[in-house]
Every structure is written in structure tokens, then in C-alpha cells.
Amino acid sequence: AQKITQTQPGMFVQEKEAVTLDCTYDTSDQSYGLFWYKQPSSGEMIFLIYQGSYDEQNATEGRYSLNFQKARKSANLVISASQLGDSAMYFCAMRTPLGQGGSEKLVFGKGTKLTVNP
Amino acid sequence: DVKVTQSSRYLVKRTGEKVFLECVQDMDHENMFWYRQDPGLGLRLIYFSYDVKMKEKGDIPEGYSVSREKKERFSLILESASTNQTSMYLCASIGSRGGTGELFFGEGSRLTVL
């Protein structure tokens, strides 16, 4: 069964420093996608970054990068130069095909609450 | 703007009532999902659908059912609401396999069952 594990319930980082949020996944599929979402206190889900299982290079989007280690089944999110506005919940998720005419399943981890200190 | 719209932001229902949560997307997406979000538990998948009239159980389907009569609309039904179904419910949709992987979310429906 597909599963996402985020082992850090909470993380603290000083403003302007880099932080890594851990994510490991479990799937027997060869084709899958991994992504990260940010959820600030307002509750909206903000898409950050996506990595396909066949992508050879790590995905980057501005200050966000995804450290994809396929053999270890990890997809850690790295935020460089943290800002106060980065304080939020962060969710790692995985999409996997189910084989029925384009159906896909998406599962999420429990999330990591990041606090950026001034 | 692409949009996923959930019919109610806040609902208060009584135990035993039947509850309908509606979700509509305007992106012609095939796949739609219902999650519930609870503190410390993340987003848990209730049901999902990859086509009209097609549905699949997620990880916590007990106590819920769904309906997808039209491609753009995916409804979550609580046949007999219970207090342990008090939660934030999030609807989401995604296009065909591949692409950027972006999942589009609705604003959420916060349900309180008394």
C-alpha cells in the first residue's frame, strides 16, 4: 500500500537559515509523483514543488528544492533562506496510478509544522 | 482562474442527520478526491473518483459514501452523522496522469456534529 511518512511533527529554524523537512514514501509502483504542499494558518493548500519518479534531476522552485533519493525512497524538502512567512504546516504527498483508465490515488503524510524564528 | 468550489465553508449538524458536502471543479479534471484533515493526522483520503459514476475507497471510507453523476461534481455523503466525523473536509482535483502534479484544493468545509 502507498504510504507517506513525515517523522518531524515540528521543526524550528532561524530566519535566513536553510531547513530540511523529511519525507519518506512507500510504493511498489515504478511510476509515481511526489509533491509538497504548504498550509498556512489561513488553511489554504499551496502547491510548492513536484518530482516525477523518472525525473533525473531534483526539482527546484525558487527557494524550494526537493532532494529526491529514489533508492532510499525519500523526497525531502529543502527551504533555503527561511522567511517568517514560511511558518506553516508542510505536507508531503504521493500520487500513484491505479491502472483503471487514468485513475490515480493521492496520499498525504501527517505533516510537519515549521516555525521560523526572527 | 481554475477553481475547486466547496458548497459550504461551515456546517453544524446533529448526530444522525444526513449530510451532503458538494464539490465542483471547472477544470475538466478526471480525478477528484475527498479528504478529511484532523490535527496530528494530516490529510486522510476518504474516497476518490476517476470518472463519472466511478468511485474508489480511500483509507477511511467507513461512515461515508460518494456520488459522481457529472464530471465536474463530486459529493461526499454522511448517511448518519456522528460526533467523530467532526472535522475539516477538503475536496481536490487533478488532471490526467503526468504533468506538474499540482492538486487543486477547495477552501474546505468545516463540519461540526453535535
PDB file of C-alpha atoms in Angstrom:
ATOM      1  CA  ALA A   1       0.000   0.000   0.000  1.00  0.00           C
ATOM      2  CA  GLN A   2       1.091   3.524  -0.683  1.00  0.00           C
ATOM      3  CA  LYS A   3       2.284   5.414   2.350  1.00  0.00           C
ATOM      4  CA  ILE A   4       3.948   8.706   3.176  1.00  0.00           C
ATOM      5  CA  THR A   5       5.882   9.183   6.403  1.00  0.00           C
ATOM      6  CA  GLN A   6       6.855  12.536   7.845  1.00  0.00           C
ATOM      7  CA  THR A   7       8.737  11.909  11.066  1.00  0.00           C
ATOM      8  CA  GLN A   8       9.069  15.513  12.230  1.00  0.00           C
ATOM      9  CA  PRO A   9       5.887  16.805  13.852  1.00  0.00           C
ATOM     10  CA  GLY A  10       7.535  20.177  14.382  1.00  0.00           C
ATOM     11  CA  MET A  11      10.652  21.982  13.241  1.00  0.00           C
ATOM     12  CA  PHE A  12      12.215  25.284  14.212  1.00  0.00           C
ATOM     13  CA  VAL A  13      14.592  27.349  12.127  1.00  0.00           C
ATOM     14  CA  GLN A  14      16.154  30.772  12.399  1.00  0.00           C
ATOM     15  CA  GLU A  15      15.247  33.337   9.793  1.00  0.00           C
ATOM     16  CA  LYS A  16      17.595  33.269   6.770  1.00  0.00           C
ATOM     17  CA  GLU A  17      18.821  29.765   7.520  1.00  0.00           C
ATOM     18  CA  ALA A  18      18.077  26.665   5.458  1.00  0.00           C
ATOM     19  CA  VAL A  19      15.858  23.863   6.709  1.00  0.00           C
ATOM     20  CA  THR A  20      15.165  20.329   5.543  1.00  0.00           C
ATOM     21  CA  LEU A  21      11.785  18.679   6.051  1.00  0.00           C
ATOM     22  CA  ASP A  22      11.900  14.913   5.832  1.00  0.00           C
ATOM     23  CA  CYS A  23       9.627  12.694   3.805  1.00  0.00           C
ATOM     24  CA  THR A  24       9.870   9.005   3.040  1.00  0.00           C
ATOM     25  CA  TYR A  25       7.458   7.051   0.926  1.00  0.00           C
ATOM     26  CA  ASP A  26       6.489   3.505   0.228  1.00  0.00           C
ATOM     27  CA  THR A  27       5.141   2.215  -3.054  1.00  0.00           C
ATOM     28  CA  SER A  28       5.694  -0.732  -5.329  1.00  0.00           C
ATOM     29  CA  ASP A  29       4.859   1.316  -8.412  1.00  0.00           C
ATOM     30  CA  GLN A  30       7.594   2.355 -10.816  1.00  0.00           C
ATOM     31  CA  SER A  31       5.702   5.433 -11.942  1.00  0.00           C
ATOM     32  CA  TYR A  32       4.680   7.902  -9.279  1.00  0.00           C
ATOM     33  CA  GLY A  33       4.930  11.542  -8.363  1.00  0.00           C
ATOM     34  CA  LEU A  34       5.872  13.314  -5.182  1.00  0.00           C
ATOM     35  CA  PHE A  35       4.942  16.776  -4.145  1.00  0.00           C
ATOM     36  CA  TRP A  36       4.921  19.191  -1.271  1.00  0.00           C
ATOM     37  CA  TYR A  37       2.174  21.489  -0.117  1.00  0.00           C
ATOM     38  CA  LYS A  38       2.254  24.354   2.342  1.00  0.00           C
ATOM     39  CA  GLN A  39      -0.714  25.127   4.554  1.00  0.00           C
ATOM     40  CA  PRO A  40      -0.504  28.443   6.427  1.00  0.00           C
ATOM     41  CA  SER A  41      -2.787  29.216   9.344  1.00  0.00           C
ATOM     42  CA  SER A  42      -5.357  30.542   6.869  1.00  0.00           C
ATOM     43  CA  GLY A  43      -5.968  26.936   5.826  1.00  0.00           C
ATOM     44  CA  GLU A  44      -5.417  27.127   2.080  1.00  0.00           C
ATOM     45  CA  MET A  45      -3.248  24.474   0.461  1.00  0.00           C
ATOM     46  CA  ILE A  46      -0.415  25.983  -1.554  1.00  0.00           C
ATOM     47  CA  PHE A  47       1.407  23.842  -4.099  1.00  0.00           C
ATOM     48  CA  LEU A  48       5.175  24.138  -3.752  1.00  0.00           C
ATOM     49  CA  ILE A  49       7.019  21.588  -5.831  1.00  0.00           C
ATOM     50  CA  TYR A  50       6.659  18.340  -7.775  1.00  0.00           C
ATOM     51  CA  GLN A  51       9.029  15.479  -8.626  1.00  0.00           C
ATOM     52  CA  GLY A  52       8.213  12.676 -11.015  1.00  0.00           C
ATOM     53  CA  SER A  53       9.721   9.279 -10.346  1.00  0.00           C
ATOM     54  CA  TYR A  54      11.501   9.291 -13.704  1.00  0.00           C
ATOM     55  CA  ASP A  55      12.890  12.794 -13.353  1.00  0.00           C
ATOM     56  CA  GLU A  56      16.637  12.538 -13.161  1.00  0.00           C
ATOM     57  CA  GLN A  57      17.257  15.947 -11.708  1.00  0.00           C
ATOM     58  CA  ASN A  58      15.977  17.219  -8.401  1.00  0.00           C
ATOM     59  CA  ALA A  59      13.100  19.639  -8.755  1.00  0.00           C
ATOM     60  CA  THR A  60      13.640  23.258  -7.770  1.00  0.00           C
ATOM     61  CA  GLU A  61      11.226  26.157  -7.468  1.00  0.00           C
ATOM     62  CA  GLY A  62      12.775  29.359  -6.217  1.00  0.00           C
ATOM     63  CA  ARG A  63      13.817  28.808  -2.596  1.00  0.00           C
ATOM     64  CA  TYR A  64      12.347  25.297  -2.575  1.00  0.00           C
ATOM     65  CA  SER A  65      14.170  22.215  -3.734  1.00  0.00           C
ATOM     66  CA  LEU A  66      13.270  18.585  -3.474  1.00  0.00           C
ATOM     67  CA  ASN A  67      16.089  16.221  -2.536  1.00  0.00           C
ATOM     68  CA  PHE A  68      14.929  13.081  -4.321  1.00  0.00           C
ATOM     69  CA  GLN A  69      16.745   9.885  -3.384  1.00  0.00           C
ATOM     70  CA  LYS A  70      14.922   7.135  -5.186  1.00  0.00           C
ATOM     71  CA  ALA A  71      16.847   4.190  -3.775  1.00  0.00           C
ATOM     72  CA  ARG A  72      16.147   5.391  -0.257  1.00  0.00           C
ATOM     73  CA  LYS A  73      12.576   6.345  -1.121  1.00  0.00           C
ATOM     74  CA  SER A  74      12.986   9.784   0.291  1.00  0.00           C
ATOM     75  CA  ALA A  75      11.799  13.156  -1.001  1.00  0.00           C
ATOM     76  CA  ASN A  76      12.952  15.779   1.438  1.00  0.00           C
ATOM     77  CA  LEU A  77      12.006  19.422   1.004  1.00  0.00           C
ATOM     78  CA  VAL A  78      14.772  21.954   1.413  1.00  0.00           C
ATOM     79  CA  ILE A  79      13.850  25.562   2.037  1.00  0.00           C
ATOM     80  CA  SER A  80      16.750  27.951   1.663  1.00  0.00           C
ATOM     81  CA  ALA A  81      16.969  31.355   3.327  1.00  0.00           C
ATOM     82  CA  SER A  82      13.902  30.864   5.539  1.00  0.00           C
ATOM     83  CA  GLN A  83      11.489  33.737   5.925  1.00  0.00           C
ATOM     84  CA  LEU A  84       8.966  34.441   8.663  1.00  0.00           C
ATOM     85  CA  GLY A  85       6.213  33.800   6.132  1.00  0.00           C
ATOM     86  CA  ASP A  86       7.435  30.224   5.737  1.00  0.00           C
ATOM     87  CA  SER A  87       5.936  29.355   9.123  1.00  0.00           C
ATOM     88  CA  ALA A  88       3.204  26.860   8.255  1.00  0.00           C
ATOM     89  CA  MET A  89       2.306  23.189   8.048  1.00  0.00           C
ATOM     90  CA  TYR A  90       4.064  21.320   5.267  1.00  0.00           C
ATOM     91  CA  PHE A  91       2.662  18.169   3.727  1.00  0.00           C
ATOM     92  CA  CYS A  92       4.436  15.640   1.573  1.00  0.00           C
ATOM     93  CA  ALA A  93       2.255  13.636  -0.784  1.00  0.00           C
ATOM     94  CA  MET A  94       2.449  10.958  -3.439  1.00  0.00           C
ATOM     95  CA  ARG A  95       0.341  10.201  -6.495  1.00  0.00           C
ATOM     96  CA  THR A  96       0.310   6.704  -7.917  1.00  0.00           C
ATOM     97  CA  PRO A  97      -1.585   5.286 -10.891  1.00  0.00           C
ATOM     98  CA  LEU A  98      -4.110   2.569 -10.233  1.00  0.00           C
ATOM     99  CA  GLY A  99      -4.375   1.247 -13.737  1.00  0.00           C
ATOM    100  CA  GLN A 100      -8.086   1.782 -14.241  1.00  0.00           C
ATOM    101  CA  GLY A 101      -8.361   4.232 -17.097  1.00  0.00           C
ATOM    102  CA  GLY A 102      -6.289   7.029 -15.676  1.00  0.00           C
ATOM    103  CA  SER A 103      -7.294   6.694 -12.058  1.00  0.00           C
ATOM    104  CA  GLU A 104      -4.825   7.907  -9.512  1.00  0.00           C
ATOM    105  CA  LYS A 105      -4.539   7.741  -5.795  1.00  0.00           C
ATOM    106  CA  LEU A 106      -3.045  10.567  -3.795  1.00  0.00           C
ATOM    107  CA  VAL A 107      -1.954  10.094  -0.224  1.00  0.00           C
ATOM    108  CA  PHE A 108      -0.526  12.600   2.215  1.00  0.00           C
ATOM    109  CA  GLY A 109       1.749  12.450   5.217  1.00  0.00           C
ATOM    110  CA  LYS A 110       0.784  13.775   8.636  1.00  0.00           C
ATOM    111  CA  GLY A 111       2.636  16.993   8.093  1.00  0.00           C
ATOM    112  CA  THR A 112       5.426  18.984   9.711  1.00  0.00           C
ATOM    113  CA  LYS A 113       4.783  22.261  11.442  1.00  0.00           C
ATOM    114  CA  LEU A 114       7.588  24.664  10.614  1.00  0.00           C
ATOM    115  CA  THR A 115       8.229  27.694  12.784  1.00  0.00           C
ATOM    116  CA  VAL A 116      10.641  30.342  11.589  1.00  0.00           C
ATOM    117  CA  ASN A 117      12.087  32.422  14.399  1.00  0.00           C
ATOM    118  CA  PRO A 118      13.264  36.013  13.884  1.00  0.00           C
TER     119      PRO A 118
ATOM    120  CA  ASP B   1      -8.713  31.177 -12.610  1.00  0.00           C
ATOM    121  CA  VAL B   2      -9.049  27.473 -12.162  1.00  0.00           C
ATOM    122  CA  LYS B   3     -11.259  26.649  -9.285  1.00  0.00           C
ATOM    123  CA  VAL B   4     -12.492  23.978  -6.957  1.00  0.00           C
ATOM    124  CA  THR B   5     -15.546  25.128  -5.061  1.00  0.00           C
ATOM    125  CA  GLN B   6     -16.988  23.543  -1.965  1.00  0.00           C
ATOM    126  CA  SER B   7     -20.577  24.386  -1.244  1.00  0.00           C
ATOM    127  CA  SER B   8     -20.323  25.169   2.458  1.00  0.00           C
ATOM    128  CA  ARG B   9     -17.452  26.575   4.483  1.00  0.00           C
ATOM    129  CA  TYR B  10     -19.054  25.867   7.840  1.00  0.00           C
ATOM    130  CA  LEU B  11     -21.774  23.432   8.815  1.00  0.00           C
ATOM    131  CA  VAL B  12     -23.263  22.428  12.137  1.00  0.00           C
ATOM    132  CA  LYS B  13     -25.326  19.242  12.162  1.00  0.00           C
ATOM    133  CA  ARG B  14     -26.850  16.975  14.760  1.00  0.00           C
ATOM    134  CA  THR B  15     -25.992  13.346  15.339  1.00  0.00           C
ATOM    135  CA  GLY B  16     -27.931  11.131  12.981  1.00  0.00           C
ATOM    136  CA  GLU B  17     -28.550  13.772  10.346  1.00  0.00           C
ATOM    137  CA  LYS B  18     -27.724  13.126   6.717  1.00  0.00           C
ATOM    138  CA  VAL B  19     -25.048  15.496   5.458  1.00  0.00           C
ATOM    139  CA  PHE B  20     -24.141  16.393   1.892  1.00  0.00           C
ATOM    140  CA  LEU B  21     -20.867  18.092   1.042  1.00  0.00           C
ATOM    141  CA  GLU B  22     -20.687  19.282  -2.531  1.00  0.00           C
ATOM    142  CA  CYS B  23     -17.598  19.934  -4.614  1.00  0.00           C
ATOM    143  CA  VAL B  24     -17.452  21.380  -8.121  1.00  0.00           C
ATOM    144  CA  GLN B  25     -14.395  21.911 -10.322  1.00  0.00           C
ATOM    145  CA  ASP B  26     -14.220  23.819 -13.576  1.00  0.00           C
ATOM    146  CA  MET B  27     -11.019  22.333 -14.980  1.00  0.00           C
ATOM    147  CA  ASP B  28     -12.466  19.252 -16.664  1.00  0.00           C
ATOM    148  CA  HIS B  29     -10.378  17.089 -14.352  1.00  0.00           C
ATOM    149  CA  GLU B  30     -10.890  13.350 -14.337  1.00  0.00           C
ATOM    150  CA  ASN B  31      -9.734  12.669 -10.794  1.00  0.00           C
ATOM    151  CA  MET B  32     -11.440  14.075  -7.729  1.00  0.00           C
ATOM    152  CA  PHE B  33     -10.790  13.374  -4.067  1.00  0.00           C
ATOM    153  CA  TRP B  34     -12.300  13.856  -0.646  1.00  0.00           C
ATOM    154  CA  TYR B  35     -10.015  14.143   2.377  1.00  0.00           C
ATOM    155  CA  ARG B  36     -10.586  14.882   5.999  1.00  0.00           C
ATOM    156  CA  GLN B  37      -7.987  16.818   7.934  1.00  0.00           C
ATOM    157  CA  ASP B  38      -7.542  16.447  11.664  1.00  0.00           C
ATOM    158  CA  PRO B  39      -4.746  17.841  13.848  1.00  0.00           C
ATOM    159  CA  GLY B  40      -1.825  15.450  14.060  1.00  0.00           C
ATOM    160  CA  LEU B  41      -3.292  13.114  11.463  1.00  0.00           C
ATOM    161  CA  GLY B  42      -2.690  15.069   8.282  1.00  0.00           C
ATOM    162  CA  LEU B  43      -4.978  14.590   5.319  1.00  0.00           C
ATOM    163  CA  ARG B  44      -6.636  11.208   5.143  1.00  0.00           C
ATOM    164  CA  LEU B  45      -8.220  10.009   1.942  1.00  0.00           C
ATOM    165  CA  ILE B  46     -11.892   9.103   2.254  1.00  0.00           C
ATOM    166  CA  TYR B  47     -12.966   8.405  -1.315  1.00  0.00           C
ATOM    167  CA  PHE B  48     -11.832   9.277  -4.784  1.00  0.00           C
ATOM    168  CA  SER B  49     -13.214   9.099  -8.286  1.00  0.00           C
ATOM    169  CA  TYR B  50     -11.518   8.900 -11.676  1.00  0.00           C
ATOM    170  CA  ASP B  51     -14.563   9.200 -13.881  1.00  0.00           C
ATOM    171  CA  VAL B  52     -18.283   9.785 -13.843  1.00  0.00           C
ATOM    172  CA  LYS B  53     -20.028   7.145 -11.734  1.00  0.00           C
ATOM    173  CA  MET B  54     -16.682   5.598 -10.802  1.00  0.00           C
ATOM    174  CA  LYS B  55     -15.520   5.645  -7.209  1.00  0.00           C
ATOM    175  CA  GLU B  56     -12.834   4.053  -5.118  1.00  0.00           C
ATOM    176  CA  LYS B  57     -12.497   3.746  -1.366  1.00  0.00           C
ATOM    177  CA  GLY B  58      -9.652   5.587   0.207  1.00  0.00           C
ATOM    178  CA  ASP B  59      -8.083   4.824   3.559  1.00  0.00           C
ATOM    179  CA  ILE B  60     -11.026   5.769   5.801  1.00  0.00           C
ATOM    180  CA  PRO B  61     -14.289   5.224   3.896  1.00  0.00           C
ATOM    181  CA  GLU B  62     -16.351   3.957   6.822  1.00  0.00           C
ATOM    182  CA  GLY B  63     -19.367   6.108   7.511  1.00  0.00           C
ATOM    183  CA  TYR B  64     -19.136   7.903   4.170  1.00  0.00           C
ATOM    184  CA  SER B  65     -20.365   7.469   0.634  1.00  0.00           C
ATOM    185  CA  VAL B  66     -19.873   9.498  -2.524  1.00  0.00           C
ATOM    186  CA  SER B  67     -21.638  10.360  -5.736  1.00  0.00           C
ATOM    187  CA  ARG B  68     -20.282  11.487  -9.073  1.00  0.00           C
ATOM    188  CA  GLU B  69     -23.083  11.884 -11.563  1.00  0.00           C
ATOM    189  CA  LYS B  70     -21.321  14.593 -13.573  1.00  0.00           C
ATOM    190  CA  LYS B  71     -17.642  15.015 -14.274  1.00  0.00           C
ATOM    191  CA  GLU B  72     -17.405  18.374 -12.562  1.00  0.00           C
ATOM    192  CA  ARG B  73     -19.234  17.437  -9.366  1.00  0.00           C
ATOM    193  CA  PHE B  74     -18.177  15.087  -6.585  1.00  0.00           C
ATOM    194  CA  SER B  75     -20.343  14.818  -3.497  1.00  0.00           C
ATOM    195  CA  LEU B  76     -19.496  13.388  -0.100  1.00  0.00           C
ATOM    196  CA  ILE B  77     -22.384  11.973   1.907  1.00  0.00           C
ATOM    197  CA  LEU B  78     -22.557  11.215   5.583  1.00  0.00           C
ATOM    198  CA  GLU B  79     -25.601   8.959   5.847  1.00  0.00           C
ATOM    199  CA  SER B  80     -25.912   9.367   9.610  1.00  0.00           C
ATOM    200  CA  ALA B  81     -23.526  11.919  11.029  1.00  0.00           C
ATOM    201  CA  SER B  82     -21.671  11.108  14.203  1.00  0.00           C
ATOM    202  CA  THR B  83     -19.600  13.293  16.510  1.00  0.00           C
ATOM    203  CA  ASN B  84     -16.374  11.600  15.406  1.00  0.00           C
ATOM    204  CA  GLN B  85     -16.985  12.956  11.928  1.00  0.00           C
ATOM    205  CA  THR B  86     -16.463  16.495  13.178  1.00  0.00           C
ATOM    206  CA  SER B  87     -13.574  17.603  11.007  1.00  0.00           C
ATOM    207  CA  MET B  88     -12.331  19.752   8.143  1.00  0.00           C
ATOM    208  CA  TYR B  89     -13.223  18.210   4.791  1.00  0.00           C
ATOM    209  CA  LEU B  90     -11.168  19.051   1.738  1.00  0.00           C
ATOM    210  CA  CYS B  91     -12.083  18.347  -1.849  1.00  0.00           C
ATOM    211  CA  ALA B  92      -9.407  18.269  -4.541  1.00  0.00           C
ATOM    212  CA  SER B  93      -8.998  17.505  -8.206  1.00  0.00           C
ATOM    213  CA  ILE B  94      -6.180  16.689 -10.563  1.00  0.00           C
ATOM    214  CA  GLY B  95      -5.922  16.281 -14.286  1.00  0.00           C
ATOM    215  CA  SER B  96      -4.736  13.299 -16.268  1.00  0.00           C
ATOM    216  CA  ARG B  97      -1.668  11.352 -15.297  1.00  0.00           C
ATOM    217  CA  GLY B  98       1.582  13.250 -15.544  1.00  0.00           C
ATOM    218  CA  GLY B  99       2.100  16.961 -15.749  1.00  0.00           C
ATOM    219  CA  THR B 100       3.210  19.100 -12.857  1.00  0.00           C
ATOM    220  CA  GLY B 101       1.318  17.050 -10.357  1.00  0.00           C
ATOM    221  CA  GLU B 102      -0.499  20.000  -8.930  1.00  0.00           C
ATOM    222  CA  LEU B 103      -3.566  19.060  -6.991  1.00  0.00           C
ATOM    223  CA  PHE B 104      -6.182  21.796  -6.802  1.00  0.00           C
ATOM    224  CA  PHE B 105      -7.976  22.155  -3.495  1.00  0.00           C
ATOM    225  CA  GLY B 106     -11.224  23.682  -2.448  1.00  0.00           C
ATOM    226  CA  GLU B 107     -11.354  26.012   0.522  1.00  0.00           C
ATOM    227  CA  GLY B 108     -12.547  23.288   2.851  1.00  0.00           C
ATOM    228  CA  SER B 109     -15.761  22.590   4.729  1.00  0.00           C
ATOM    229  CA  ARG B 110     -15.583  22.607   8.480  1.00  0.00           C
ATOM    230  CA  LEU B 111     -18.232  20.270   9.809  1.00  0.00           C
ATOM    231  CA  THR B 112     -19.282  20.154  13.446  1.00  0.00           C
ATOM    232  CA  VAL B 113     -21.553  17.331  14.544  1.00  0.00           C
ATOM    233  CA  LEU B 114     -23.277  17.910  17.875  1.00  0.00           C
TER     234      LEU B 114
END
